[in-house]
Coordinates of C-alpha atoms in Angstrom, one line a residue:
M626 CA -46.1 48.7 26.5
P627 CA -43.3 49.1 29.1
K628 CA -40.0 49.8 27.3
N629 CA -38.6 46.4 28.8
Q630 CA -41.1 44.3 26.8
V631 CA -40.3 46.0 23.9
D632 CA -36.6 45.2 24.3
R633 CA -37.5 42.1 25.5
K634 CA -39.4 41.4 21.9
D635 CA -36.2 42.4 20.3
Y636 CA -34.1 39.7 21.3
S637 CA -36.5 37.2 22.4
S638 CA -35.6 33.6 20.7
P639 CA -36.4 32.2 17.3
K640 CA -39.0 29.7 18.9
E641 CA -40.8 32.9 20.3
Q642 CA -40.9 35.1 17.0
S643 CA -41.9 32.1 15.2
G644 CA -45.2 31.4 17.6
R645 CA -46.2 35.1 16.8
E646 CA -45.6 35.0 13.1
K647 CA -49.6 33.4 13.0
N648 CA -50.4 34.8 9.4
L649 CA -47.4 33.7 7.5
F650 CA -47.5 30.8 5.2
V651 CA -45.1 28.7 3.0
Q652 CA -46.3 26.8 -0.5
V653 CA -45.0 23.6 -0.6
P654 CA -44.3 21.5 -4.1
L655 CA -46.5 18.7 -5.1
E656 CA -42.8 16.8 -5.7
V657 CA -42.2 17.2 -2.1
L658 CA -45.4 15.8 -1.0
E659 CA -44.5 12.9 -3.5
A660 CA -40.8 12.6 -2.2
G661 CA -41.8 9.9 0.3
I662 CA -40.0 11.5 3.2
S663 CA -40.9 11.1 6.6
T664 CA -43.4 13.3 8.6
S665 CA -40.6 14.9 10.9
A666 CA -38.7 15.8 7.7
L667 CA -41.5 17.2 5.7
K668 CA -41.6 19.4 8.5
L669 CA -38.1 20.2 8.7
Y670 CA -38.6 21.1 4.9
L671 CA -41.3 23.7 5.5
I672 CA -39.5 25.2 8.8
L673 CA -36.5 25.9 5.9
L674 CA -39.2 27.5 3.7
K675 CA -39.9 29.8 6.3
Y676 CA -36.1 30.7 6.8
A677 CA -35.8 31.1 3.1
R678 CA -39.0 33.6 2.5
Q679 CA -38.4 34.1 -1.0
S680 CA -35.3 32.8 -1.6
N681 CA -34.0 29.4 -1.8
E682 CA -31.2 29.5 0.7
C683 CA -31.3 29.5 4.3
W684 CA -28.8 29.0 7.0
P685 CA -29.8 28.7 10.8
S686 CA -28.3 26.5 13.2
Q687 CA -29.0 23.0 13.8
Q688 CA -29.8 24.2 17.6
T689 CA -32.2 26.7 15.9
L690 CA -34.1 24.3 14.1
G691 CA -34.0 22.0 17.0
W692 CA -36.0 24.7 19.1
D693 CA -38.6 25.1 16.4
M694 CA -39.1 21.4 16.1
N695 CA -38.3 20.1 19.8
L696 CA -36.0 17.9 19.0
K697 CA -32.1 17.5 19.8
P698 CA -29.6 18.7 16.9
R699 CA -28.4 15.1 16.1
R700 CA -32.1 14.1 15.7
I701 CA -32.0 17.4 13.0
A702 CA -28.8 16.3 11.5
D703 CA -30.8 13.1 10.6
L704 CA -33.8 14.6 9.1
L705 CA -31.3 16.7 7.0
K706 CA -29.6 14.0 5.6
E707 CA -33.0 12.6 4.6
L708 CA -33.8 16.2 3.1
E709 CA -30.5 16.1 1.1
C710 CA -30.7 12.3 -0.1
A711 CA -34.6 13.0 -1.5
S712 CA -32.9 15.8 -3.5
L713 CA -34.7 18.3 -1.6
I714 CA -32.0 20.4 -0.1
T715 CA -28.0 20.7 -0.8
I716 CA -26.3 21.3 2.2
I717 CA -22.7 23.6 2.1
C718 CA -20.8 23.0 4.8
R719 CA -19.4 26.2 6.3
A720 CA -17.7 24.8 9.2
K721 CA -14.2 26.5 8.5
E722 CA -15.5 29.8 8.1
G723 CA -17.0 29.5 11.4
L724 CA -20.5 29.9 9.8
S725 CA -23.8 27.9 10.0
N726 CA -24.2 25.3 7.0
L727 CA -26.2 26.7 4.0
Y728 CA -29.3 25.0 2.9
R729 CA -30.2 25.7 -0.5
L730 CA -34.1 24.7 -1.2
L731 CA -34.0 22.5 -4.5
K732 CA -38.0 22.8 -4.6
V733 CA -38.8 26.5 -4.6
V734 CA -42.7 27.9 -6.0
P735 CA -41.8 30.9 -7.4
P736 CA -44.4 34.0 -6.1
K737 CA -47.1 35.3 -8.8
G738 CA -45.6 38.2 -11.3
G739 CA -42.1 37.0 -9.7
S740 CA -39.3 38.3 -11.4
N741 CA -35.9 36.5 -11.9
S742 CA -34.9 38.1 -8.5
S743 CA -36.5 35.4 -6.7
L744 CA -34.9 32.7 -8.8
P745 CA -32.2 30.3 -7.4
K746 CA -29.1 32.2 -7.2
T747 CA -26.0 31.0 -9.1
A748 CA -23.1 29.6 -7.5
D749 CA -21.1 33.1 -7.8
S750 CA -24.0 34.6 -6.2
A751 CA -24.2 31.8 -3.5
A752 CA -20.1 32.1 -2.8
E753 CA -20.4 35.8 -2.0
K754 CA -23.3 35.6 0.4
D755 CA -21.0 32.9 2.4
L756 CA -18.5 35.7 3.1
P757 CA -18.4 36.3 6.7
G758 CA -20.3 39.8 7.3
K759 CA -23.1 39.2 4.7
Q760 CA -25.7 37.6 6.9
K761 CA -28.8 39.2 8.6
K762 CA -28.6 39.8 12.0
A763 CA -30.8 36.8 13.7
G764 CA -33.4 39.7 15.1
E765 CA -34.1 40.6 11.8
G766 CA -33.8 38.0 9.5
M767 CA -34.6 35.0 11.7
Q768 CA -30.9 33.6 11.0
D769 CA -28.3 32.4 13.5
S770 CA -24.9 32.3 13.1
A771 CA -22.5 29.2 14.3
D772 CA -21.8 29.7 17.8
E773 CA -21.7 26.2 18.7
S774 CA -18.6 25.2 17.0
H775 CA -18.3 21.4 18.3
E776 CA -22.2 21.2 16.8
V777 CA -20.7 22.2 13.1
E778 CA -17.8 20.0 13.2
I779 CA -19.9 17.3 14.0
H780 CA -22.3 18.0 11.4
A781 CA -19.9 18.7 8.5
L782 CA -18.2 15.3 9.3
K783 CA -21.8 13.6 9.2
T784 CA -23.4 15.2 6.4
H785 CA -20.9 17.4 4.5
T786 CA -21.8 16.4 0.5
H787 CA -21.4 17.3 -3.1
I788 CA -22.4 20.7 -4.5
Q789 CA -24.6 19.6 -7.5
P790 CA -27.1 20.3 -9.2
A791 CA -27.9 17.1 -10.6
H792 CA -30.1 14.3 -9.6
V793 CA -30.1 12.2 -6.4
N794 CA -31.2 8.6 -6.2
G795 CA -33.0 9.2 -9.4
V796 CA -35.1 12.7 -8.1
V797 CA -34.5 15.3 -11.1
A798 CA -33.8 18.5 -9.9
P799 CA -36.0 21.5 -11.5
T800 CA -34.7 23.2 -15.0
N801 CA -34.8 26.7 -13.7
L802 CA -31.2 25.4 -11.2
D803 CA -28.8 26.7 -14.0
F804 CA -25.7 26.9 -12.1
D805 CA -22.9 29.0 -14.2
Q806 CA -20.1 26.8 -13.7
P807 CA -20.4 22.8 -12.8
A808 CA -20.5 22.0 -9.2
K809 CA -17.2 20.3 -7.6
S810 CA -17.6 18.2 -4.5
V811 CA -15.7 19.6 -1.1
C812 CA -13.6 16.9 -0.9
D813 CA -12.2 16.8 -4.5
F814 CA -8.4 17.2 -5.3
R815 CA -7.7 20.4 -7.6
N816 CA -6.2 19.6 -10.8
S817 CA -6.6 16.1 -10.4
G818 CA -5.2 15.2 -13.8
K819 CA -1.9 17.2 -13.5
D820 CA -1.6 16.4 -9.6
S821 CA -2.1 12.4 -10.5
S822 CA 0.2 12.4 -13.2
D823 CA 2.9 14.3 -11.0
K824 CA 2.5 12.0 -8.2
S825 CA 3.0 8.5 -10.9
A826 CA 6.3 10.3 -12.0
S827 CA 7.4 10.9 -8.4
M828 CA 6.5 7.4 -7.7
Q829 CA 8.4 5.5 -10.6
S830 CA 11.3 8.1 -9.9
K831 CA 11.6 6.7 -6.3
E832 CA 11.3 2.8 -6.6
V833 CA 13.7 0.5 -5.8
P834 CA 15.8 -1.3 -8.2
G835 CA 15.5 -4.8 -8.6
S836 CA 19.4 -5.8 -8.4
I837 CA 21.8 -4.2 -6.2
H838 CA 25.1 -2.4 -7.8
I839 CA 27.6 -1.6 -6.7
P840 CA 29.5 1.1 -7.3
P841 CA 33.4 1.5 -8.2
Q842 CA 34.2 3.6 -5.5
T843 CA 32.7 1.8 -2.7
T844 CA 34.7 0.8 0.5
L845 CA 34.8 -2.9 1.4
S846 CA 32.5 -2.7 4.0
E847 CA 29.5 -1.2 1.6
K848 CA 30.6 -3.9 -0.7
V849 CA 30.3 -6.5 2.2
I850 CA 26.5 -5.2 3.5
A851 CA 25.6 -5.0 -0.5
V852 CA 26.3 -8.9 -0.7
L853 CA 24.5 -9.8 2.1
T854 CA 21.7 -7.6 1.3
E855 CA 21.2 -8.9 -2.1
F856 CA 21.1 -12.2 -0.9
G857 CA 17.9 -11.7 1.3
V858 CA 19.8 -10.5 4.8
S859 CA 18.7 -7.8 6.8
E860 CA 20.8 -4.1 6.6
A861 CA 21.1 -4.0 10.4
R862 CA 22.3 -7.6 10.6
A863 CA 24.7 -7.2 7.4
K864 CA 26.6 -4.3 9.2
Q865 CA 27.1 -6.5 12.3
L866 CA 28.7 -9.1 9.8
A867 CA 30.8 -6.6 7.4
V868 CA 32.5 -5.6 10.8
T869 CA 33.2 -9.7 11.3
V870 CA 34.4 -10.0 7.6
I871 CA 37.2 -7.1 7.3
K872 CA 37.7 -7.9 11.5
A873 CA 39.0 -11.3 9.9
K874 CA 40.8 -9.7 7.3
L875 CA 38.7 -10.8 4.6
D876 CA 36.5 -9.2 1.7
D877 CA 33.3 -9.4 -0.1
E878 CA 34.8 -12.0 -2.3
Y879 CA 34.3 -14.5 0.6
V880 CA 31.0 -13.8 1.1
R881 CA 30.2 -14.2 -2.1
G882 CA 31.6 -17.4 -2.7
L883 CA 29.5 -18.4 0.1
A884 CA 26.3 -17.3 -1.3
E885 CA 27.4 -18.9 -4.1
W886 CA 27.9 -22.0 -3.0
I887 CA 24.7 -21.8 -0.6
L888 CA 22.9 -21.1 -4.4
E889 CA 23.9 -24.1 -5.8
Q890 CA 23.2 -26.5 -3.2
T891 CA 19.5 -25.0 -3.4
A892 CA 19.4 -26.8 -6.7
S893 CA 20.0 -30.2 -5.4
R894 CA 18.2 -30.1 -1.9
T895 CA 16.0 -27.9 -0.3
I896 CA 17.1 -25.4 2.2
Y897 CA 14.8 -23.5 3.8
N898 CA 16.3 -20.4 4.8
P899 CA 19.3 -19.8 2.4
A900 CA 20.1 -16.2 4.0
G901 CA 19.9 -17.5 7.6
L902 CA 22.4 -20.4 6.6
L903 CA 24.7 -17.7 5.1
V904 CA 24.4 -15.5 8.0
Q905 CA 25.6 -18.4 10.2
M906 CA 28.7 -19.2 8.1
V907 CA 30.2 -15.9 7.9
H908 CA 29.3 -15.2 11.7
Q909 CA 31.0 -18.8 12.0
L910 CA 33.7 -17.7 9.3
A911 CA 33.5 -20.7 7.6
P912 CA 35.4 -22.0 4.7
V913 CA 34.0 -21.5 1.1
P914 CA 33.4 -25.4 0.6
L915 CA 35.0 -26.2 -2.3
P916 CA 32.3 -27.2 -5.7
R917 CA 31.6 -31.2 -6.0
G918 CA 30.8 -32.7 -9.4
A919 CA 30.8 -35.8 -10.8
G920 CA 34.5 -35.9 -11.8
V921 CA 35.9 -34.2 -8.6
P922 CA 36.3 -36.1 -5.4
T923 CA 35.5 -35.0 -2.2
L924 CA 38.6 -33.1 -0.3
N925 CA 38.7 -35.6 2.6
S926 CA 40.0 -38.2 -0.2
L927 CA 42.8 -35.7 -1.1
Q928 CA 42.2 -36.4 -4.4
L929 CA 41.2 -33.0 -6.0
E930 CA 42.3 -32.0 -9.3
A931 CA 45.7 -30.1 -9.6
D932 CA 44.5 -26.5 -9.9
Q933 CA 42.1 -26.5 -7.1
R934 CA 44.2 -28.6 -4.7
K935 CA 47.0 -25.4 -5.4
E936 CA 44.2 -23.1 -5.2
Y937 CA 43.1 -24.5 -1.9
F938 CA 46.5 -25.2 -0.1
D939 CA 48.1 -21.9 -1.3
K940 CA 45.4 -19.3 -0.2
H941 CA 42.3 -20.9 1.6
L942 CA 44.3 -23.3 4.1
P943 CA 46.7 -20.5 5.1
R944 CA 44.0 -18.1 5.6
L945 CA 41.4 -20.8 7.5
I946 CA 44.7 -21.4 10.0
A947 CA 45.2 -17.6 10.5
I948 CA 41.4 -17.5 11.5
E949 CA 41.7 -19.7 14.0
E950 CA 44.9 -18.7 15.4
R951 CA 43.2 -15.3 15.8
N952 CA 39.9 -17.3 17.4
L953 CA 42.4 -19.2 20.1
A954 CA 43.6 -16.2 20.9
D955 CA 40.2 -14.4 21.4
A956 CA 38.4 -17.6 23.4
V957 CA 37.9 -17.1 26.8
S958 CA 36.3 -20.2 28.1
V959 CA 38.1 -23.6 28.2
R960 CA 35.6 -25.4 25.9
D961 CA 35.9 -22.6 23.0
K962 CA 39.4 -23.4 23.6
T963 CA 39.6 -26.8 23.1
S964 CA 37.2 -26.9 20.2
I965 CA 39.3 -24.3 18.5
R966 CA 42.7 -26.2 18.7
L967 CA 41.2 -29.2 17.3
R968 CA 39.9 -27.5 14.0
L969 CA 43.3 -25.7 14.6
D970 CA 45.2 -29.0 14.4
K971 CA 43.3 -30.5 11.6
Y972 CA 44.3 -28.0 9.5
L973 CA 47.7 -27.7 10.7
A974 CA 48.2 -31.8 10.1
L975 CA 46.3 -31.6 6.3
Q976 CA 49.0 -28.4 5.7
A977 CA 51.9 -30.4 6.9
K978 CA 51.1 -33.6 4.8
E979 CA 50.9 -31.6 2.0
S980 CA 54.1 -30.0 2.2
E981 CA 56.0 -33.3 2.6
R982 CA 54.3 -34.4 -0.5
A983 CA 55.4 -31.5 -2.6
Y984 CA 58.9 -31.2 -0.5
P985 CA 60.1 -34.5 -0.2
V986 CA 62.6 -35.2 2.9
G987 CA 66.2 -34.2 1.6
K988 CA 65.0 -31.9 -0.8
P989 CA 66.4 -28.4 -0.5
N990 CA 64.0 -25.4 0.2
L991 CA 62.0 -26.8 2.6
P992 CA 59.3 -24.5 3.6
A993 CA 59.2 -23.8 7.3
L994 CA 55.6 -24.9 8.7
S995 CA 53.7 -22.9 11.0
A996 CA 54.8 -22.2 14.3
N997 CA 51.9 -23.6 15.7
Y998 CA 52.8 -27.1 14.2
S999 CA 53.9 -28.3 17.4
S1000 CA 51.0 -28.3 19.0
Q1001 CA 49.7 -30.5 16.2
A1002 CA 52.3 -32.8 16.5
F1003 CA 51.5 -33.1 20.2
F1004 CA 48.0 -33.4 19.2
M1005 CA 48.3 -36.2 16.7
E1006 CA 50.7 -38.0 19.4
Q1007 CA 48.1 -37.9 21.9
S1008 CA 45.8 -39.0 19.7

């Protein structure tokens, strides 16, 4: 025989080699015939028995199995999944190692007079066999390595399963399959109990407190932001309003007063968006409304109690006048100047009237009114 024909025989494909093995046969257990699998799956199981020889493991690639059955690798993957669901094989994914999947046959007929060497190997021996370099060459043992990484990755994503000797879908594995250690899933977490407890502890430590506590050494801007965010205002909007409040020479007590008034109003009437109302009032630098009760008359009647009246005219009214004067200086359009002037003149008239009531004409130590009182007087004359 010519030399080139001998070389061709040595490096022929697995399909050609399987065609020359006319005298070989495999023994099929009755459990496989009674498993209720399809004819194609049964044929694939016989081919796996052929590759496994006298052992219970083999690792041909899906392309090789496709050559043997004249099917595409995707169809081979479906048939392997069917055998796995019938508890006839166990698929061990080895894509990370760059090797083909290891198929462990769970229904193996021991040879006559066989020793313990023909029985299924333990998990430790199987792990040693999985190492690169431990496999036989394709020409000697008819085993193929995974030279198609794309096919291996697709199969790993579709058919990677748990390594378990227990039964699947009600089919119990034979008693001779005894692993030294309990099998674990390839997707289980290691030390799951300890990790879960650590993670739960870390999650509890990162919980956000229910209420915002302002530290004693917090700046004025942070205090204003804390009051606004505690009321439901977003942090970005709170930072903008804090600039407005500080520019107007106000503090967090002003914002807290508005928030408390809004909360009081929600008890008596419906306010659909309390946080939005607070944003609007702070943006417009609206004065803090005085509480209204059964025995407390309104501000327009000028019949407030003595302590409330004194607090309003001594503290709130001068601040409102200063705010309107600053707004009038910053106004650009004529319309804004007119509306601000009307509010300012109203506050000045109220201040002048209170000054006349507290210090009648003819008494000494009459406090000087605001420099803008002339504009208020002019407005009163025009009206």
